[in-house]
Amino acid sequence: MLDEVDRGLVHALHIDGRAPFARIGEVLGVSTQTVARRYRRLRTEFGLRVVGLPDPGRTGTTQWLVRLTCAPAAARKLARALAGRDDTSWVMLTSGGTEVFLIVDGPGPGAPALLLDDLPRTSAITGISAHYVLHTYLGGPTAWPGRLTVLDVGQRRKLLPPAPTGGHRPISTADARLFAALRADGRATLADLAAGTGWSQSTLARRIADLRATGALYLDVEVDDRVFDVTTRALLWATVAPGQLDTVAEALSGHEELAFVAATTGRTNLIAEALCPDPAALHRYLTHRLGSFDAIHALETTPVLATVKATGAPSPLGVRA
């Protein structure tokens, strides 16, 4: 469904989500107009979006993984309601539609208000579990390798922004307005951002550069992964011997089938998301690759039925598989 230019454009945006179309066109060997036209088409037909997000490890924010078990008839409505919140991402229908999975962003290590006060008071929710994300090994600023297969080393070097210097940068109230605007559109122009934040364009340019330089702000790319031949997604909840958790998680982070690997609290201590072309490929991955890790003592697999919301606002294409 995508040709080499389309895939190259997606790859380029993963390297620098705010790179000018002229620079991307130069790297891909096509005109600026062609890049702009392809970008508009991918946005319209495949939900392509660049989103600007805070890195929890650099900003002091936190993430909780929440699993809600509920009646199938209520799951989709509940998922849509949760997707409309500003503090949620990756809202999914899983386990055949009997469970809603989501990530809740919080300002600190305390449990977010959603877990305590904001869930609908309904008998349709029959179970709740919450898992605090302790460490992310793959995901966030690190993109799924399955989208990064087109550009060679030389092309990547031409797009690569300066490496973050590191450090800790708590998000201020003023920064929060900017992050909200970039979460809606990570490629928004300085003029559009100025209208949304009330800052001057020169101030915005300096603030964005500073946030990116420290790694507090990173740019992610959303697109329907079915165009990359992914039809089967699953969340993998593993119990790993604590002394071997780092070793196992770092090894899994190199698996091309995985897009997310993190250590969490809870009955399981490791979560991963698998993206596979079909159920048979997922079966092979579970039995052959994961099955070779003796340190994995237990594994629960929850198939993803649909994604209602990814990292930005709810998908403009609606619920997608």
Short mmCIF file of C-alpha atoms in Angstrom, two decimals:
data_model
loop_
_atom_site.label_atom_id
_atom_site.label_comp_id
_atom_site.label_asym_id
_atom_site.label_seq_id
_atom_site.Cartn_x
_atom_site.Cartn_y
_atom_site.Cartn_z
CA MET A 1 0.00 0.00 0.00
CA LEU A 2 3.03 2.27 0.44
CA ASP A 3 5.83 2.69 -2.07
CA GLU A 4 9.50 3.41 -1.35
CA VAL A 5 8.97 7.18 -1.18
CA ASP A 6 6.10 6.82 1.31
CA ARG A 7 8.12 4.49 3.52
CA GLY A 8 11.15 6.75 3.22
CA LEU A 9 9.04 9.70 4.34
CA VAL A 10 7.80 7.80 7.42
CA HIS A 11 11.39 6.77 8.21
CA ALA A 12 12.59 10.37 7.81
CA LEU A 13 9.90 11.70 10.16
CA HIS A 14 10.95 9.17 12.80
CA ILE A 15 14.47 10.61 12.63
CA ASP A 16 13.32 14.25 12.82
CA GLY A 17 9.60 14.87 12.98
CA ARG A 18 10.01 18.60 12.32
CA ALA A 19 12.50 18.31 9.46
CA PRO A 20 11.55 20.65 6.58
CA PHE A 21 10.02 18.96 3.55
CA ALA A 22 12.81 20.44 1.43
CA ARG A 23 15.46 18.58 3.43
CA ILE A 24 13.44 15.34 3.36
CA GLY A 25 12.98 15.70 -0.38
CA GLU A 26 16.71 16.15 -0.86
CA VAL A 27 17.41 12.98 1.13
CA LEU A 28 14.75 10.97 -0.75
CA GLY A 29 15.71 12.36 -4.16
CA VAL A 30 12.30 13.89 -4.86
CA SER A 31 10.90 17.42 -4.94
CA THR A 32 9.61 19.35 -1.94
CA GLN A 33 6.18 19.34 -3.57
CA THR A 34 6.22 15.55 -3.83
CA VAL A 35 7.05 15.19 -0.13
CA ALA A 36 4.28 17.61 0.83
CA ARG A 37 1.78 15.82 -1.39
CA ARG A 38 2.73 12.38 -0.02
CA TYR A 39 2.54 13.69 3.55
CA ARG A 40 -0.99 15.02 3.01
CA ARG A 41 -2.06 11.72 1.44
CA LEU A 42 -0.63 9.66 4.29
CA ARG A 43 -2.38 11.89 6.82
CA THR A 44 -5.72 11.56 5.05
CA GLU A 45 -5.66 7.87 4.15
CA PHE A 46 -3.47 6.25 6.81
CA GLY A 47 -3.71 8.51 9.86
CA LEU A 48 -0.08 9.69 9.70
CA ARG A 49 0.69 12.22 12.41
CA VAL A 50 3.77 13.61 14.12
CA VAL A 51 3.21 14.21 17.83
CA GLY A 52 5.43 15.95 20.36
CA LEU A 53 5.63 14.18 23.73
CA PRO A 54 7.47 14.54 27.06
CA ASP A 55 10.05 11.92 27.92
CA PRO A 56 9.07 10.72 31.44
CA GLY A 57 12.69 9.94 32.26
CA ARG A 58 13.72 13.55 31.56
CA THR A 59 10.66 15.47 32.81
CA GLY A 60 9.68 13.77 36.06
CA THR A 61 6.31 12.67 34.69
CA THR A 62 5.09 9.12 35.21
CA GLN A 63 3.11 6.47 33.37
CA TRP A 64 0.67 3.85 34.62
CA LEU A 65 -0.60 0.91 32.59
CA VAL A 66 -4.25 0.27 33.40
CA ARG A 67 -6.27 -2.86 32.57
CA LEU A 68 -10.05 -2.66 32.87
CA THR A 69 -12.07 -5.86 32.55
CA CYS A 70 -15.63 -5.18 31.51
CA ALA A 71 -18.67 -6.50 29.71
CA PRO A 72 -18.08 -6.68 25.92
CA ALA A 73 -21.09 -4.48 25.19
CA ALA A 74 -19.63 -1.66 27.30
CA ALA A 75 -15.95 -1.94 26.34
CA ARG A 76 -16.02 0.12 23.14
CA LYS A 77 -18.01 2.95 24.70
CA LEU A 78 -15.71 2.99 27.73
CA ALA A 79 -12.62 3.01 25.51
CA ARG A 80 -13.89 5.99 23.53
CA ALA A 81 -14.67 7.91 26.71
CA LEU A 82 -11.19 7.27 28.11
CA ALA A 83 -9.60 8.19 24.78
CA GLY A 84 -11.11 11.66 25.08
CA ARG A 85 -9.05 12.46 28.17
CA ASP A 86 -5.86 14.52 27.93
CA ASP A 87 -3.96 12.22 30.31
CA THR A 88 -4.44 8.96 28.39
CA SER A 89 -2.65 7.31 25.48
CA TRP A 90 -2.64 3.92 23.78
CA VAL A 91 -6.26 3.14 24.55
CA MET A 92 -6.89 -0.35 23.17
CA LEU A 93 -9.59 -2.99 23.11
CA THR A 94 -7.93 -6.28 23.98
CA SER A 95 -8.74 -9.89 24.84
CA GLY A 96 -11.57 -10.21 22.34
CA GLY A 97 -13.21 -6.98 23.47
CA THR A 98 -13.55 -7.89 27.16
CA GLU A 99 -10.72 -5.65 28.34
CA VAL A 100 -9.66 -2.03 27.85
CA PHE A 101 -5.95 -1.27 28.12
CA LEU A 102 -4.60 2.26 28.40
CA ILE A 103 -1.62 4.29 29.54
CA VAL A 104 -2.27 7.10 32.02
CA ASP A 105 0.22 9.96 32.27
CA GLY A 106 0.72 11.50 35.71
CA PRO A 107 2.68 14.48 37.09
CA GLY A 108 4.50 12.39 39.71
CA PRO A 109 4.77 8.94 41.26
CA GLY A 110 1.39 9.10 42.99
CA ALA A 111 -1.56 7.25 41.44
CA PRO A 112 -3.33 9.47 38.90
CA ALA A 113 -6.78 10.75 39.73
CA LEU A 114 -8.25 8.55 37.01
CA LEU A 115 -7.56 5.45 39.09
CA LEU A 116 -9.20 6.87 42.19
CA ASP A 117 -12.02 9.13 41.18
CA ASP A 118 -12.70 9.39 37.48
CA LEU A 119 -13.59 5.91 36.29
CA PRO A 120 -17.27 5.60 35.46
CA ARG A 121 -19.33 4.20 38.30
CA THR A 122 -20.74 1.25 36.42
CA SER A 123 -21.23 -2.44 37.04
CA ALA A 124 -19.88 -3.04 33.52
CA ILE A 125 -16.33 -2.74 34.93
CA THR A 126 -15.63 -6.02 36.70
CA GLY A 127 -11.89 -5.71 37.33
CA ILE A 128 -9.12 -3.10 37.53
CA SER A 129 -5.36 -3.51 37.70
CA ALA A 130 -2.74 -0.77 37.54
CA HIS A 131 0.97 -1.16 36.82
CA TYR A 132 3.49 1.61 37.43
CA VAL A 133 6.10 1.87 34.66
CA LEU A 134 9.50 1.63 36.35
CA HIS A 135 11.73 1.69 33.28
CA THR A 136 11.19 1.75 29.50
CA TYR A 137 13.69 -0.28 27.47
CA LEU A 138 12.04 0.11 24.06
CA GLY A 139 9.42 2.65 23.05
CA GLY A 140 8.98 6.36 23.67
CA PRO A 141 11.86 8.08 21.83
CA THR A 142 12.97 4.70 20.41
CA ALA A 143 10.79 3.82 17.42
CA TRP A 144 9.67 0.36 16.31
CA PRO A 145 12.41 -0.88 13.94
CA GLY A 146 9.82 -2.24 11.51
CA ARG A 147 9.25 1.30 10.20
CA LEU A 148 12.96 2.14 9.89
CA THR A 149 14.09 0.01 6.97
CA VAL A 150 14.38 2.39 4.02
CA LEU A 151 17.05 5.05 4.56
CA ASP A 152 20.72 4.12 4.55
CA VAL A 153 23.32 5.41 7.00
CA GLY A 154 24.23 8.41 4.84
CA GLN A 155 20.62 9.47 4.41
CA ARG A 156 19.94 9.12 8.12
CA ARG A 157 22.97 11.25 8.96
CA LYS A 158 21.61 14.13 6.86
CA LEU A 159 18.39 14.17 8.91
CA LEU A 160 19.68 13.31 12.37
CA PRO A 161 19.22 16.18 14.86
CA PRO A 162 21.86 16.78 17.55
CA ALA A 163 21.85 14.11 20.25
CA PRO A 164 20.11 15.19 23.49
CA THR A 165 22.51 16.39 26.15
CA GLY A 166 20.52 14.72 28.93
CA GLY A 167 19.63 16.14 32.30
CA HIS A 168 16.32 16.66 34.06
CA ARG A 169 13.79 19.27 32.91
CA PRO A 170 10.51 19.36 34.89
CA ILE A 171 7.57 20.58 32.83
CA SER A 172 6.40 24.05 33.88
CA THR A 173 2.87 25.34 33.49
CA ALA A 174 4.02 27.29 30.43
CA ASP A 175 5.67 24.20 28.95
CA ALA A 176 2.47 22.22 29.48
CA ARG A 177 0.64 24.51 27.03
CA LEU A 178 3.34 23.95 24.44
CA PHE A 179 3.33 20.18 24.94
CA ALA A 180 -0.46 20.14 24.53
CA ALA A 181 -0.15 21.96 21.20
CA LEU A 182 2.65 19.69 19.97
CA ARG A 183 0.75 16.59 21.05
CA ALA A 184 -2.03 17.68 18.70
CA ASP A 185 0.42 18.34 15.85
CA GLY A 186 4.16 17.93 16.25
CA ARG A 187 4.74 19.67 12.91
CA ALA A 188 2.63 22.72 13.73
CA THR A 189 4.21 25.92 12.45
CA LEU A 190 5.59 28.50 14.86
CA ALA A 191 2.74 30.80 13.82
CA ASP A 192 0.13 28.18 14.75
CA LEU A 193 1.91 27.41 18.02
CA ALA A 194 2.05 31.12 18.83
CA ALA A 195 -1.71 31.38 18.36
CA GLY A 196 -2.24 28.41 20.70
CA THR A 197 0.20 29.41 23.44
CA GLY A 198 0.30 33.20 23.33
CA TRP A 199 4.09 33.24 22.99
CA SER A 200 6.13 34.95 20.30
CA GLN A 201 7.55 32.81 17.50
CA SER A 202 11.11 33.58 18.57
CA THR A 203 10.37 32.44 22.13
CA LEU A 204 8.76 29.26 20.82
CA ALA A 205 11.73 28.48 18.58
CA ARG A 206 14.12 28.81 21.53
CA ARG A 207 11.87 26.80 23.87
CA ILE A 208 11.41 23.93 21.42
CA ALA A 209 15.14 23.84 20.70
CA ASP A 210 15.91 23.75 24.42
CA LEU A 211 13.38 21.00 25.16
CA ARG A 212 14.70 18.87 22.30
CA ALA A 213 18.32 19.51 23.25
CA THR A 214 17.75 18.19 26.78
CA GLY A 215 15.62 15.29 25.55
CA ALA A 216 12.58 16.49 27.49
CA LEU A 217 10.65 16.69 24.19
CA TYR A 218 10.71 13.95 21.59
CA LEU A 219 8.74 13.53 18.39
CA ASP A 220 6.84 10.35 17.65
CA VAL A 221 5.09 9.22 14.47
CA GLU A 222 1.65 7.65 14.32
CA VAL A 223 0.52 5.69 11.28
CA ASP A 224 -1.71 2.68 10.68
CA ASP A 225 0.73 -0.24 10.99
CA ARG A 226 -1.34 -2.37 8.63
CA VAL A 227 0.50 -0.58 5.82
CA PHE A 228 3.64 -2.27 7.20
CA ASP A 229 1.97 -5.69 6.94
CA VAL A 230 1.07 -5.84 10.63
CA THR A 231 -2.28 -7.55 11.17
CA THR A 232 -1.66 -9.17 14.56
CA ARG A 233 -0.82 -7.19 17.70
CA ALA A 234 -0.56 -8.52 21.22
CA LEU A 235 0.46 -7.34 24.67
CA LEU A 236 2.79 -9.77 26.45
CA TRP A 237 2.76 -9.77 30.26
CA ALA A 238 5.77 -11.68 31.59
CA THR A 239 7.07 -12.69 34.99
CA VAL A 240 10.88 -12.61 34.95
CA ALA A 241 13.36 -13.50 37.68
CA PRO A 242 14.20 -10.06 39.19
CA GLY A 243 17.94 -10.60 39.00
CA GLN A 244 17.67 -11.24 35.26
CA LEU A 245 15.06 -8.61 34.39
CA ASP A 246 17.52 -6.14 32.84
CA THR A 247 19.25 -8.86 30.83
CA VAL A 248 16.00 -10.25 29.44
CA ALA A 249 14.46 -6.84 28.72
CA GLU A 250 17.55 -5.56 26.93
CA ALA A 251 17.65 -8.72 24.80
CA LEU A 252 13.96 -8.37 23.93
CA SER A 253 14.53 -4.74 22.92
CA GLY A 254 16.55 -6.04 19.98
CA HIS A 255 13.72 -8.23 18.67
CA GLU A 256 12.23 -6.81 15.47
CA GLU A 257 8.79 -8.16 16.48
CA LEU A 258 8.55 -5.85 19.50
CA ALA A 259 7.63 -2.15 19.60
CA PHE A 260 7.52 -1.65 23.37
CA VAL A 261 9.35 -3.22 26.32
CA ALA A 262 9.08 -1.94 29.89
CA ALA A 263 9.51 -3.03 33.51
CA THR A 264 6.45 -2.53 35.72
CA THR A 265 5.03 -3.16 39.13
CA GLY A 266 2.30 -5.74 39.62
CA ARG A 267 1.83 -9.50 39.42
CA THR A 268 3.96 -9.44 36.25
CA ASN A 269 7.09 -7.32 36.02
CA LEU A 270 7.69 -7.01 32.26
CA ILE A 271 5.38 -5.92 29.45
CA ALA A 272 6.04 -5.97 25.71
CA GLU A 273 3.98 -5.26 22.61
CA ALA A 274 4.40 -7.61 19.65
CA LEU A 275 3.61 -6.59 16.05
CA CYS A 276 3.39 -9.52 13.65
CA PRO A 277 2.14 -10.10 10.09
CA ASP A 278 -0.26 -12.89 11.15
CA PRO A 279 -1.18 -15.19 14.07
CA ALA A 280 1.23 -17.88 12.87
CA ALA A 281 4.13 -15.41 13.10
CA LEU A 282 3.09 -14.48 16.64
CA HIS A 283 2.96 -18.17 17.55
CA ARG A 284 6.46 -18.72 16.18
CA TYR A 285 7.74 -15.73 18.10
CA LEU A 286 6.23 -16.91 21.38
CA THR A 287 7.34 -20.50 21.07
CA HIS A 288 10.76 -20.11 19.50
CA ARG A 289 12.21 -16.74 20.53
CA LEU A 290 10.52 -16.06 23.87
CA GLY A 291 10.49 -19.75 24.68
CA SER A 292 14.28 -19.77 24.76
CA PHE A 293 14.42 -17.49 27.84
CA ASP A 294 14.55 -19.67 30.93
CA ALA A 295 14.26 -16.57 33.13
CA ILE A 296 10.68 -15.98 31.89
CA HIS A 297 8.66 -17.99 34.40
CA ALA A 298 5.16 -17.09 33.18
CA LEU A 299 3.63 -15.32 30.18
CA GLU A 300 0.15 -13.96 29.47
CA THR A 301 -0.73 -12.94 25.91
CA THR A 302 -3.60 -10.49 25.31
CA PRO A 303 -4.44 -9.90 21.64
CA VAL A 304 -5.17 -6.30 20.62
CA LEU A 305 -8.55 -6.11 18.91
CA ALA A 306 -8.44 -2.39 18.05
CA THR A 307 -6.60 0.82 18.89
CA VAL A 308 -8.91 3.71 19.76
CA LYS A 309 -6.16 6.19 20.58
CA ALA A 310 -2.40 6.13 20.16
CA THR A 311 -0.08 8.80 21.59
CA GLY A 312 -1.90 11.85 20.28
CA ALA A 313 -5.60 12.65 20.11
CA PRO A 314 -8.05 9.84 19.24
CA SER A 315 -7.37 8.48 15.77
CA PRO A 316 -8.94 10.56 12.98
CA LEU A 317 -9.69 7.26 11.26
CA GLY A 318 -11.63 5.97 14.25
CA VAL A 319 -11.08 2.60 15.85
CA ARG A 320 -8.49 0.62 13.93
CA ALA A 321 -7.27 -2.93 14.21
#
